[in-house]
Amino acid sequence: MNNESILSRIQEHFGSEIISSEVNFGILTIEISAAKSFEIIEWLNKDEILDCSYLTLLGGVHYPESLNREFAIVYHLHSWRKNYRLRLKVFVPSENPSVRSIVSIYNGANWMERETFDFYGIIFEGHPNLKRILNMDDMDYFPMRKEYALEDETREDKDDRFFGRSSN
Amino acid sequence: MKEENIAVGSTDNKSEGTIPQFMSESTVNKESLEKLLNNEDNNTTGNSLANLTDSKETIDGKYATINFGPTHPATHGIFQNILKVDGEKIISSEQTVGYIHRAFEKLAERRPYNQITPITDRLNYCSSPINNMGWHMTVEKLIGVEIPKRVQYMRVIIMELARIADHLICNSVTGVDTGALTSFFYPFSEREKIYELYEEVCGARLTTNIGRIGGFERDFSPTFHEKLKNFLKTFPKAFEEFNGMLERNRIFMDRTRGAGPISAERALNYSFTGPNLRAAGVDYDVRVMQPYSSYEDFDFIIPVGVNGDTYDRFMVRQEEVRQSIKIIEQAYKNLPEGSYKADVPEFYLPPKEDVYNNMEALIYHFKIVMGETEIPAGEVYHSVEGGNGELGYYLISDGGRTPYRLQFRRPCFIYYQAYPEMITGMTISDAVLTLSSMNVIAGELDA
């Protein structure tokens, strides 16, 4: 099972929902639309040829600079019978960061979605118990968002320019 | 709650799904109780503190809510389980995690790559070297370094020692929770020898920070060789002594068989990996499925269980220790000649005497310490077989000197979700046993 045949198989069924695709260090990465993410993952789980029945990892990424694509939800799937990994990305805007929960497909997604909600404030619609998991319940912000600096803001020696990025 | 309930519950701990003898038929709706005990209408994925109190069915008219943790000695870590019990039978439960959450993923976004290694130590601190090396391999994959065969074999030796230490702790603690304290002390003298071996390589024992991006700090010392040879000679014998105490012990077997089982199908749905999944009968092991660090060179088997219960988890770990010894023997026997580090001066700190005497080494030293290293942009997922399962690193680099995003796949965090499902209908003492045999490490759970 090589990456081209995986991609063409998915394109056959969800051609219009695939926004882009690339291969990163051997893992096929596909960006799919948020509206159809649940259907695609459910189909990947059931499909006999692709047989992507295992969810390895689910998490979020924050890209504050990309307009209307501020949050990414990244799914790592793994087919154990065919032994390949697949990475799916869903981008959602910061005004309405929500995507359909996949807990009904993979129970293991439950805490991973809660953690992503806890860190980024991404809403997983249909999640049975979407609340904070690692942080305090009464926390009123989402700490992994890029606007929350880790360091003390009064320090001048630790801004982003010193980390190889020139944001200001 | 009546006294007799507790007494009956603790002696008759395998009467799952049946109504205990002491109960009169008139006080309870038999069907609804059985339904509840068989967990038919209890949505474990969605249970919350709120619905722990709204059930109607009881044995004696009362439920008790018990806090198992956060600082209970039997949890072996800081995490809380709120158990709703009827007598001693667990009706439903909910875990609260995050007591030692240290925001590692956020911290990692503001640390140069070599400073992230000490963070990984503190994930699963029972087998830190595996975490360290998994991280090194992730970065090496990103920057595209060819690692010498000798380094790969050295890593295999250290990682398998770590796996032995991890499994020894888990299994001896399972012994403690069944009431066998001797089986806790004996393996600890063996674990001590493994820690001495770490000490020879990196100077540290628990949070090892072992190795570097590109290889090791130094080659194995003569003392290491001596101690490793000695370990390989004495450990199997000492380990069989440990087995003699538990493996075929009638009391231990009766106590652990059938406690906290999970089927292969449910385990897969919960994204289980590692010994807990293999105990349920699925032979998934990253070392074989996607070999890293030359694991394809070694001959070893993946033990699997049948029932996915505590005894199977225990036995899978026992057999893995024997296989690890086999791997170490092979790796040590065939240890290739060569350098103990890859040729990556941009990432690997030069020796101190070169920094003082050699201009080029001084420049590299300065660039590494000041974080002026060029890192390619890219996305990497790399996973290793940790003590608890697939330990993965998802790294997004935007070319900055720190990761743009680093996510750890912590096997504990993922499989611990299944705990309420595994203990519903069991007794409290089985819940304790199940927890310790799952090897939930608080550091990895909360990250």
Coordinates of C-alpha atoms in Angstrom, one line a residue:
Chain A
M1 CA 0.0 0.0 0.0
N2 CA 1.8 3.1 -1.2
N3 CA 0.9 6.7 -0.6
E4 CA -0.3 7.3 -4.2
S5 CA -2.8 4.4 -4.1
I6 CA -4.1 5.5 -0.7
L7 CA -4.6 9.0 -2.0
S8 CA -6.3 7.9 -5.2
R9 CA -8.6 5.6 -3.2
I10 CA -9.7 8.4 -1.0
Q11 CA -10.0 10.8 -3.9
E12 CA -12.3 8.3 -5.6
H13 CA -14.8 8.6 -2.8
F14 CA -14.2 12.1 -1.4
G15 CA -12.6 13.9 -4.3
S16 CA -14.2 17.3 -3.6
E17 CA -13.5 17.2 0.1
I18 CA -9.7 16.9 -0.2
I19 CA -8.2 20.3 -0.1
S20 CA -4.6 19.4 -0.3
S21 CA -2.2 16.6 0.2
E22 CA 1.5 16.1 0.7
V23 CA 4.0 13.5 2.0
N24 CA 6.0 14.3 5.1
F25 CA 8.7 11.9 6.0
G26 CA 6.8 9.0 4.5
I27 CA 3.4 9.8 6.0
L28 CA 0.7 10.9 3.7
T29 CA -0.9 14.1 5.0
I30 CA -4.3 15.1 3.7
E31 CA -6.2 18.2 4.5
I32 CA -9.9 17.6 4.5
S33 CA -12.9 19.9 4.9
A34 CA -14.3 20.3 8.5
A35 CA -17.9 19.6 7.3
K36 CA -17.0 16.1 6.0
S37 CA -14.3 15.1 8.5
F38 CA -16.5 12.7 10.4
E39 CA -17.8 11.0 7.3
I40 CA -14.3 10.6 5.9
I41 CA -12.8 9.1 9.1
E42 CA -15.8 6.8 9.5
W43 CA -15.3 5.6 6.0
L44 CA -11.6 5.1 6.5
N45 CA -12.3 3.0 9.5
K46 CA -14.8 0.8 7.6
D47 CA -13.3 0.7 4.2
E48 CA -11.9 -2.8 3.4
I49 CA -9.1 -1.7 1.2
L50 CA -7.7 1.1 3.3
D51 CA -8.6 -0.5 6.6
C52 CA -7.4 2.5 8.7
S53 CA -9.0 1.1 11.9
Y54 CA -6.7 2.5 14.6
L55 CA -6.5 6.1 15.9
T56 CA -3.0 6.8 17.1
L57 CA -3.1 10.5 18.0
L58 CA -5.4 13.4 17.9
G59 CA -4.4 17.0 18.7
G60 CA -4.6 20.6 17.8
V61 CA -2.2 23.2 16.4
H62 CA -2.7 27.0 16.5
Y63 CA -1.7 29.1 13.5
P64 CA -2.7 32.6 14.5
E65 CA -1.5 34.2 11.3
S66 CA -3.5 32.3 8.8
L67 CA -6.8 33.9 8.4
N68 CA -9.9 31.7 8.9
R69 CA -7.6 28.7 9.2
E70 CA -6.4 29.5 12.7
F71 CA -6.8 26.1 14.3
A72 CA -5.8 22.7 12.9
I73 CA -7.0 19.4 14.3
V74 CA -4.6 16.7 13.4
Y75 CA -5.5 13.0 13.3
H76 CA -2.9 10.3 13.0
L77 CA -4.5 7.1 11.8
H78 CA -2.7 3.8 11.4
S79 CA -3.7 0.7 9.5
W80 CA -2.2 -2.3 11.3
R81 CA -3.2 -4.9 8.7
K82 CA -1.7 -2.8 5.8
N83 CA 0.9 -1.1 8.1
Y84 CA 0.8 2.4 6.9
R85 CA 0.1 5.7 8.7
L86 CA -2.1 8.5 7.5
R87 CA -2.3 12.0 8.8
L88 CA -5.5 14.0 8.4
K89 CA -5.8 17.7 9.0
V90 CA -8.9 19.8 9.5
F91 CA -8.6 23.6 9.6
V92 CA -11.2 25.6 11.4
P93 CA -11.6 29.4 11.9
S94 CA -11.1 31.0 15.2
E95 CA -14.6 32.5 15.3
N96 CA -16.2 29.1 15.3
P97 CA -13.6 26.5 16.1
S98 CA -15.7 23.4 16.0
V99 CA -15.6 20.0 14.3
R100 CA -17.6 16.9 14.8
S101 CA -16.5 14.5 17.5
I102 CA -15.2 11.1 16.5
V103 CA -15.8 9.4 19.9
S104 CA -18.6 7.3 18.4
I105 CA -16.0 5.8 16.0
Y106 CA -13.0 5.6 18.4
N107 CA -13.6 5.6 22.1
G108 CA -9.9 6.4 22.5
A109 CA -10.6 9.9 21.0
N110 CA -12.6 10.9 24.1
W111 CA -9.7 12.2 26.2
M112 CA -7.7 13.3 23.3
E113 CA -10.6 15.6 22.2
R114 CA -11.0 16.8 25.8
E115 CA -7.3 17.6 25.9
T116 CA -7.5 19.5 22.6
F117 CA -10.5 21.4 23.9
D118 CA -8.6 22.1 27.1
F119 CA -5.6 23.4 25.3
Y120 CA -7.0 25.2 22.3
G121 CA -10.8 25.7 22.9
I122 CA -11.7 23.7 19.9
I123 CA -15.3 22.4 20.3
F124 CA -16.0 18.8 19.4
E125 CA -19.7 18.6 18.5
G126 CA -21.4 15.5 19.9
H127 CA -18.7 14.8 22.4
P128 CA -20.3 13.0 25.4
N129 CA -18.5 15.0 28.1
L130 CA -16.5 17.9 26.7
K131 CA -14.9 19.6 29.6
R132 CA -11.3 20.4 30.7
I133 CA -9.2 17.4 31.6
L134 CA -5.6 18.5 32.6
N135 CA -6.2 22.0 33.7
M136 CA -8.5 23.4 36.3
D137 CA -12.2 23.6 35.5
D138 CA -12.4 27.3 36.3
M139 CA -9.6 28.3 34.0
D140 CA -10.9 31.0 31.7
Y141 CA -8.4 30.8 28.8
F142 CA -6.9 28.2 26.5
P143 CA -3.2 28.0 27.3
M144 CA -1.8 26.4 24.2
R145 CA -2.9 29.3 22.0
K146 CA 0.1 31.2 20.7
E147 CA -1.0 34.5 22.3
Y148 CA -0.2 33.2 25.8
A149 CA 3.5 33.6 26.2
L150 CA 5.2 31.1 28.4
E151 CA 7.7 33.5 29.8
D152 CA 7.1 36.4 32.1
E153 CA 6.1 39.2 29.8
T154 CA 8.3 41.8 31.5
R155 CA 11.4 39.9 30.4
E156 CA 13.1 41.4 27.4
D157 CA 15.5 38.7 26.7
K158 CA 13.0 36.0 25.7
D159 CA 10.9 37.4 22.9
D160 CA 10.3 35.5 19.7
R161 CA 13.2 37.1 17.8
F162 CA 15.5 35.1 20.0
F163 CA 13.8 31.9 19.0
G164 CA 14.5 32.2 15.3
R165 CA 11.3 33.9 14.5
S166 CA 10.7 37.6 13.8
S167 CA 7.1 38.2 14.7
N168 CA 7.8 41.8 15.7
Chain B
M1 CA -24.1 0.8 54.8
K2 CA -24.4 -2.5 56.7
E3 CA -21.2 -4.1 57.9
E4 CA -22.1 -7.5 56.4
N5 CA -22.1 -6.1 52.9
I6 CA -18.5 -5.2 53.1
A7 CA -17.6 -8.6 54.5
V8 CA -19.5 -10.5 51.7
G9 CA -18.1 -8.3 49.0
S10 CA -14.5 -8.8 49.9
T11 CA -14.6 -12.5 50.1
D12 CA -16.9 -13.1 47.2
N13 CA -15.2 -10.9 44.7
K14 CA -15.9 -12.9 41.6
S15 CA -19.7 -12.9 41.8
E16 CA -20.0 -10.4 39.0
G17 CA -23.5 -10.1 37.6
T18 CA -25.2 -12.3 40.2
I19 CA -27.1 -11.1 43.2
P20 CA -25.3 -11.8 46.5
Q21 CA -26.9 -14.3 48.9
F22 CA -27.6 -12.0 51.8
M23 CA -30.1 -10.0 49.9
S24 CA -33.9 -10.5 50.1
E25 CA -35.8 -10.5 46.8
S26 CA -38.3 -7.9 47.9
T27 CA -35.9 -5.0 48.4
V28 CA -34.5 -5.0 44.9
N29 CA -35.5 -5.2 41.3
K30 CA -33.5 -8.2 40.2
E31 CA -33.5 -7.4 36.5
S32 CA -32.5 -3.8 36.8
L33 CA -29.7 -4.7 39.1
E34 CA -28.3 -7.3 36.8
K35 CA -28.6 -4.8 33.9
L36 CA -26.7 -2.3 35.9
L37 CA -24.0 -4.7 37.0
N38 CA -23.5 -5.9 33.5
N39 CA -23.1 -2.3 32.5
E40 CA -25.7 -2.4 29.8
D41 CA -27.2 1.1 30.1
N42 CA -24.1 2.8 31.6
N43 CA -22.4 4.9 29.0
T44 CA -18.9 4.7 30.3
T45 CA -17.6 7.1 27.7
G46 CA -19.9 9.8 28.9
N47 CA -20.2 9.3 32.6
S48 CA -19.7 12.3 34.6
L49 CA -20.0 13.2 38.3
A50 CA -23.5 14.2 37.8
N51 CA -24.9 10.8 36.7
L52 CA -23.0 9.0 39.4
T53 CA -25.8 10.0 41.8
D54 CA -29.0 9.6 39.8
S55 CA -29.2 5.8 39.5
K56 CA -32.1 4.2 41.4
E57 CA -31.1 0.6 41.8
T58 CA -29.3 -0.5 45.0
I59 CA -28.7 -3.5 47.0
D60 CA -29.2 -2.2 50.5
G61 CA -30.9 1.1 49.6
K62 CA -27.7 3.0 49.7
Y63 CA -24.7 3.8 47.5
A64 CA -21.5 5.1 48.8
T65 CA -19.2 7.4 46.9
I66 CA -15.6 6.8 47.6
N67 CA -12.6 8.8 46.7
F68 CA -9.9 6.4 45.6
G69 CA -7.0 8.9 45.4
P70 CA -5.6 11.5 44.7
T71 CA -3.1 10.6 47.4
H72 CA -4.0 7.0 48.1
P73 CA -1.1 4.7 48.5
A74 CA -2.6 2.1 46.2
T75 CA -2.8 4.5 43.2
H76 CA 1.0 4.7 43.1
G77 CA 0.8 8.2 41.8
I78 CA -1.3 11.3 42.1
F79 CA -4.6 10.6 40.4
Q80 CA -8.1 10.4 41.6
N81 CA -10.9 7.9 41.0
I82 CA -14.3 8.6 42.3
L83 CA -16.0 5.3 42.7
K84 CA -19.6 4.7 43.2
V85 CA -19.9 1.5 45.2
D86 CA -22.7 -0.7 46.3
G87 CA -21.2 -2.6 49.2
E88 CA -17.8 -3.4 47.7
K89 CA -19.0 -3.7 44.1
I90 CA -18.2 -0.8 41.8
I91 CA -21.3 0.5 40.0
S92 CA -19.6 3.3 38.1
S93 CA -16.5 5.5 38.4
E94 CA -14.9 8.5 37.0
Q95 CA -11.2 9.5 36.9
T96 CA -9.9 12.9 37.5
V97 CA -6.4 13.5 36.0
G98 CA -4.1 16.4 35.7
Y99 CA -2.8 16.7 39.3
I100 CA 0.8 16.8 38.1
H101 CA 0.2 18.5 34.7
R102 CA 3.3 20.5 34.0
A103 CA 2.4 21.9 30.6
F104 CA 5.2 20.0 28.8
E105 CA 3.8 20.7 25.3
K106 CA 3.7 24.4 26.0
L107 CA 7.2 24.3 27.6
A108 CA 8.6 22.6 24.6
E109 CA 7.5 25.4 22.4
R110 CA 10.0 27.7 24.1
R111 CA 13.0 25.4 24.4
P112 CA 15.8 24.5 22.0
Y113 CA 15.7 21.0 20.8
N114 CA 18.5 19.7 23.1
Q115 CA 16.7 21.2 26.2
I116 CA 13.6 19.2 25.5
T117 CA 15.4 15.9 26.4
P118 CA 15.1 16.6 30.2
I119 CA 11.3 17.2 29.7
T120 CA 10.9 13.7 28.1
D121 CA 12.6 12.2 31.2
R122 CA 9.7 13.2 33.2
L123 CA 7.0 11.5 31.1
N124 CA 7.3 7.9 32.0
Y125 CA 10.0 8.2 34.7
C126 CA 10.2 4.4 35.1
S127 CA 11.8 4.1 31.7
S128 CA 13.3 7.6 30.9
P129 CA 16.0 6.4 28.5
I130 CA 13.3 5.2 26.1
N131 CA 11.7 8.6 26.1
N132 CA 15.0 10.3 25.7
M133 CA 16.0 8.2 22.7
G134 CA 12.6 8.4 21.1
W135 CA 13.0 12.2 21.2
H136 CA 16.6 12.0 19.8
M137 CA 15.4 9.8 17.0
T138 CA 12.6 12.2 16.2
V139 CA 15.0 15.1 15.8
E140 CA 17.4 13.0 13.8
K141 CA 14.6 12.1 11.4
L142 CA 13.8 15.8 11.0
I143 CA 17.4 16.9 10.4
G144 CA 18.2 13.8 8.4
V145 CA 21.2 12.3 10.2
E146 CA 22.7 9.0 9.4
I147 CA 23.2 7.2 12.8
P148 CA 26.2 4.8 13.0
K149 CA 25.3 1.2 13.6
R150 CA 27.2 1.1 16.9
V151 CA 25.1 3.9 18.3
Q152 CA 21.9 2.1 17.2
Y153 CA 23.0 -1.0 19.0
M154 CA 24.1 0.9 22.1
R155 CA 20.7 2.5 22.1
V156 CA 19.0 -0.8 21.8
I157 CA 21.0 -2.1 24.9
I158 CA 20.0 1.0 27.0
M159 CA 16.4 0.9 25.8
E160 CA 15.9 -2.7 26.6
L161 CA 17.5 -2.2 30.0
A162 CA 14.9 0.5 30.6
R163 CA 12.1 -1.8 29.5
I164 CA 13.3 -4.4 32.0
A165 CA 13.4 -1.8 34.8
D166 CA 9.9 -0.6 33.8
H167 CA 8.3 -4.0 33.7
L168 CA 10.1 -5.1 36.9
I169 CA 8.5 -2.2 38.8
C170 CA 5.1 -2.8 37.3
N171 CA 5.1 -6.5 38.1
S172 CA 6.5 -6.2 41.5
V173 CA 3.9 -3.5 42.4
T174 CA 1.2 -5.9 41.1
G175 CA 2.7 -8.3 43.7
V176 CA 2.4 -5.6 46.4
D177 CA -1.2 -5.0 45.6
T178 CA -2.0 -8.7 45.9
G179 CA -0.3 -8.6 49.3
A180 CA 3.1 -10.0 48.4
L181 CA 5.7 -7.6 49.6
T182 CA 8.7 -9.9 49.2
S183 CA 8.2 -9.8 45.4
F184 CA 8.6 -6.1 45.6
F185 CA 11.9 -6.0 47.4
Y186 CA 13.7 -8.8 45.4
P187 CA 13.4 -7.2 42.0
F188 CA 14.5 -3.8 43.4
S189 CA 18.0 -5.0 44.0
E190 CA 18.1 -6.0 40.3
R191 CA 16.6 -2.7 39.2
E192 CA 19.4 -1.0 41.2
K193 CA 21.9 -2.7 38.9
I194 CA 20.2 -1.3 35.9
Y195 CA 20.3 2.1 37.4
E196 CA 24.0 1.7 38.1
L197 CA 24.4 0.9 34.4
Y198 CA 22.6 4.2 33.5
E199 CA 24.9 5.9 35.9
E200 CA 28.0 4.6 34.1
V201 CA 26.7 6.0 30.8
C202 CA 25.2 9.3 31.7
G203 CA 25.8 9.9 35.4
A204 CA 22.1 10.0 36.4
R205 CA 19.8 7.3 37.6
L206 CA 16.1 8.2 37.4
T207 CA 15.7 11.2 35.1
T208 CA 18.5 10.1 32.9
N209 CA 18.8 12.7 30.1
I210 CA 20.8 10.0 28.4
G211 CA 22.4 10.4 25.0
R212 CA 22.3 13.3 22.7
I213 CA 21.0 14.2 19.3
G214 CA 23.3 12.1 17.1
G215 CA 24.5 9.6 19.6
F216 CA 25.9 9.3 23.1
E217 CA 27.9 11.6 25.4
R218 CA 30.7 9.1 25.6
D219 CA 31.4 5.5 24.7
F220 CA 30.6 2.7 27.1
S221 CA 33.2 2.7 29.8
P222 CA 35.2 -0.4 30.8
T223 CA 33.2 -0.5 34.1
F224 CA 30.0 -0.5 32.0
H225 CA 31.2 -3.5 30.0
E226 CA 32.1 -5.2 33.2
K227 CA 28.8 -4.4 34.9
L228 CA 26.7 -5.3 31.9
K229 CA 28.4 -8.7 31.5
N230 CA 27.8 -9.3 35.2
F231 CA 24.2 -8.2 34.9
L232 CA 23.6 -10.5 31.9
K233 CA 25.0 -13.4 33.9
T234 CA 23.2 -12.9 37.2
F235 CA 19.9 -11.3 36.2
P236 CA 18.2 -14.3 34.5
K237 CA 18.8 -16.3 37.6
A238 CA 17.5 -13.6 40.0
F239 CA 14.5 -13.1 37.7
E240 CA 13.5 -16.7 37.8
E241 CA 13.6 -16.5 41.6
F242 CA 11.1 -13.6 41.3
N243 CA 9.0 -15.8 39.0
G244 CA 9.1 -18.6 41.5
M245 CA 7.2 -16.3 43.9
L246 CA 4.4 -15.3 41.7
E247 CA 4.0 -16.8 38.2
R248 CA 2.6 -20.2 39.2
N249 CA 1.6 -19.2 42.7
R250 CA -1.9 -20.5 43.3
I251 CA -3.0 -17.6 45.5
F252 CA -1.6 -15.0 43.1
M253 CA -3.2 -16.7 40.1
D254 CA -6.6 -17.0 41.7
R255 CA -6.4 -13.4 42.7
T256 CA -5.4 -12.0 39.4
R257 CA -7.2 -14.1 36.8
G258 CA -10.4 -12.5 35.7
A259 CA -9.6 -9.2 37.4
G260 CA -10.1 -6.1 35.2
P261 CA -10.3 -7.8 31.8
I262 CA -10.7 -6.1 28.5
S263 CA -11.4 -7.7 25.1
A264 CA -9.1 -7.1 22.1
E265 CA -11.9 -5.3 20.3
R266 CA -12.5 -2.8 23.1
A267 CA -8.8 -2.4 23.7
L268 CA -8.3 -1.5 20.0
N269 CA -11.3 0.9 20.1
Y270 CA -9.7 2.6 23.1
S271 CA -6.4 2.9 21.2
F272 CA -4.5 0.6 23.6
T273 CA -0.9 -0.2 22.8
G274 CA 1.9 -2.0 24.6
P275 CA 1.7 -4.9 27.0
N276 CA -1.9 -4.1 27.9
L277 CA -3.0 -4.6 24.3
R278 CA -0.8 -7.6 23.8
A279 CA -2.4 -9.2 27.0
A280 CA -5.7 -8.9 25.1
G281 CA -4.2 -10.9 22.3
V282 CA -3.1 -8.4 19.7
D283 CA 0.5 -8.7 18.6
Y284 CA 1.2 -5.1 17.9
D285 CA 4.7 -3.9 18.7
V286 CA 6.3 -0.8 17.2
R287 CA 9.7 -2.6 17.3
V288 CA 8.4 -5.1 14.8
M289 CA 5.8 -3.2 12.8
Q290 CA 8.0 -0.2 12.1
P291 CA 11.5 -1.0 13.3
Y292 CA 13.7 1.8 14.4
S293 CA 17.3 1.8 15.7
S294 CA 18.1 -1.6 14.0
Y295 CA 15.5 -3.6 15.8
E296 CA 15.0 -5.6 12.6
D297 CA 18.5 -7.2 13.3
F298 CA 17.4 -9.0 16.4
D299 CA 15.5 -12.2 17.0
F300 CA 12.8 -12.0 19.6
I301 CA 9.2 -12.9 20.0
I302 CA 6.2 -10.8 21.0
P303 CA 4.3 -12.5 23.8
V304 CA 0.5 -12.2 23.7
G305 CA -2.1 -13.0 26.2
V306 CA -5.7 -14.3 25.7
N307 CA -8.1 -12.7 28.2
G308 CA -6.6 -9.3 28.7
D309 CA -6.9 -9.6 32.5
T310 CA -4.4 -8.8 35.2
Y311 CA -2.8 -12.1 35.1
D312 CA -2.2 -11.9 31.3
R313 CA -0.8 -8.4 31.6
F314 CA 1.5 -9.7 34.3
M315 CA 2.6 -12.6 32.2
V316 CA 3.1 -10.6 29.0
R317 CA 5.5 -8.3 30.9
Q318 CA 7.3 -11.2 32.5
E319 CA 7.9 -12.7 29.0
E320 CA 9.0 -9.4 27.6
V321 CA 11.6 -9.1 30.3
R322 CA 13.1 -12.4 29.1
Q323 CA 12.9 -11.3 25.5
S324 CA 14.6 -8.0 26.4
I325 CA 17.5 -10.0 27.9
K326 CA 17.7 -11.9 24.7
I327 CA 17.9 -8.7 22.7
I328 CA 20.5 -7.2 24.9
E329 CA 22.6 -10.4 24.6
Q330 CA 22.4 -10.3 20.8
A331 CA 23.1 -6.5 20.6
Y332 CA 26.0 -6.8 23.0
K333 CA 27.5 -9.8 21.3
N334 CA 27.3 -8.1 17.9
L335 CA 28.1 -4.6 19.0
P336 CA 29.8 -3.1 15.9
E337 CA 33.0 -1.1 16.1
G338 CA 32.8 2.5 15.3
S339 CA 32.0 5.9 16.7
Y340 CA 29.6 6.4 19.5
K341 CA 28.2 9.5 17.8
A342 CA 27.1 10.6 14.4
D343 CA 29.0 13.3 12.5
V344 CA 26.7 16.2 13.2
P345 CA 28.8 19.1 14.6
E346 CA 25.9 21.5 14.3
F347 CA 23.9 19.6 16.9
Y348 CA 26.4 17.6 18.9
L349 CA 28.3 19.6 21.5
P350 CA 32.1 19.2 20.9
P351 CA 34.3 17.9 23.7
K352 CA 35.3 20.6 26.2
E353 CA 39.0 20.4 25.5
D354 CA 38.3 21.0 21.8
V355 CA 36.3 24.1 22.7
Y356 CA 39.3 25.6 24.5
N357 CA 41.8 24.7 21.9
N358 CA 40.1 24.6 18.6
M359 CA 38.4 27.5 16.8
E360 CA 35.9 25.4 14.9
A361 CA 34.8 23.5 18.0
L362 CA 34.3 26.8 19.8
I363 CA 32.1 28.2 17.1
Y364 CA 29.9 25.1 17.1
H365 CA 29.8 25.1 20.9
F366 CA 28.6 28.8 20.8
K367 CA 26.1 28.2 18.1
I368 CA 24.5 25.2 19.9
V369 CA 24.4 26.9 23.3
M370 CA 23.1 30.1 21.9
G371 CA 20.5 28.4 19.7
E372 CA 21.8 29.6 16.3
T373 CA 21.4 26.2 14.8
E374 CA 19.6 25.9 11.4
I375 CA 16.7 23.5 11.8
P376 CA 14.8 22.5 8.7
A377 CA 11.0 23.1 8.6
G378 CA 8.9 20.0 8.5
E379 CA 6.5 17.7 10.2
V380 CA 7.6 14.4 11.8
Y381 CA 5.9 11.7 13.6
H382 CA 8.2 9.1 15.2
S383 CA 7.2 6.5 17.6
V384 CA 9.1 4.0 19.7
E385 CA 7.9 1.1 21.8
G386 CA 7.9 2.6 25.3
G387 CA 7.4 0.7 28.5
N388 CA 3.7 1.2 28.3
G389 CA 3.1 1.2 24.5
E390 CA 3.6 3.3 21.5
L391 CA 5.3 6.5 22.6
G392 CA 5.1 9.0 19.8
Y393 CA 6.4 12.4 19.1
Y394 CA 4.6 14.6 16.7
L395 CA 6.9 17.5 15.9
I396 CA 6.1 20.5 13.7
S397 CA 9.1 22.7 13.0
D398 CA 8.8 26.0 11.2
G399 CA 12.5 26.5 11.0
G400 CA 12.7 28.3 14.4
R401 CA 15.1 27.2 17.1
T402 CA 12.3 25.7 19.1
P403 CA 9.5 23.4 17.9
Y404 CA 6.4 25.2 16.6
R405 CA 4.4 22.4 18.1
L406 CA 5.4 19.2 19.9
Q407 CA 2.8 16.7 20.9
F408 CA 3.6 13.6 22.9
R409 CA 1.6 10.5 22.3
R410 CA 1.5 9.2 25.9
P411 CA 0.2 5.7 25.9
C412 CA -0.9 5.9 29.5
F413 CA -3.1 8.9 28.9
I414 CA -4.8 7.1 26.1
Y415 CA -5.4 3.7 27.6
Y416 CA -6.3 4.9 31.1
Q417 CA -9.7 6.1 29.7
A418 CA -10.8 2.5 29.6
Y419 CA -10.3 2.1 33.3
P420 CA -14.0 2.7 34.4
E421 CA -15.1 0.2 31.8
M422 CA -12.6 -2.4 33.1
I423 CA -13.6 -2.1 36.7
T424 CA -17.3 -1.8 36.6
G425 CA -18.8 -4.8 38.4
M426 CA -15.5 -5.6 40.1
T427 CA -14.7 -5.0 43.7
I428 CA -12.5 -2.2 45.1
S429 CA -9.6 -4.6 45.7
D430 CA -9.8 -5.7 42.0
A431 CA -9.8 -2.0 41.0
V432 CA -6.5 -1.5 42.9
L433 CA -5.0 -4.5 41.2
T434 CA -6.2 -3.5 37.7
L435 CA -4.8 0.0 38.2
S436 CA -1.3 -1.3 39.1
S437 CA -1.2 -3.9 36.4
M438 CA -2.1 -1.3 33.8
N439 CA 1.1 0.5 34.8
V440 CA -0.4 4.0 34.7
I441 CA 2.5 6.4 35.4
A442 CA 1.3 9.8 36.6
G443 CA 4.1 11.7 34.8
E444 CA 3.1 10.3 31.5
L445 CA -0.6 10.5 32.2
D446 CA -0.5 14.2 32.9
A447 CA 2.5 15.4 31.0

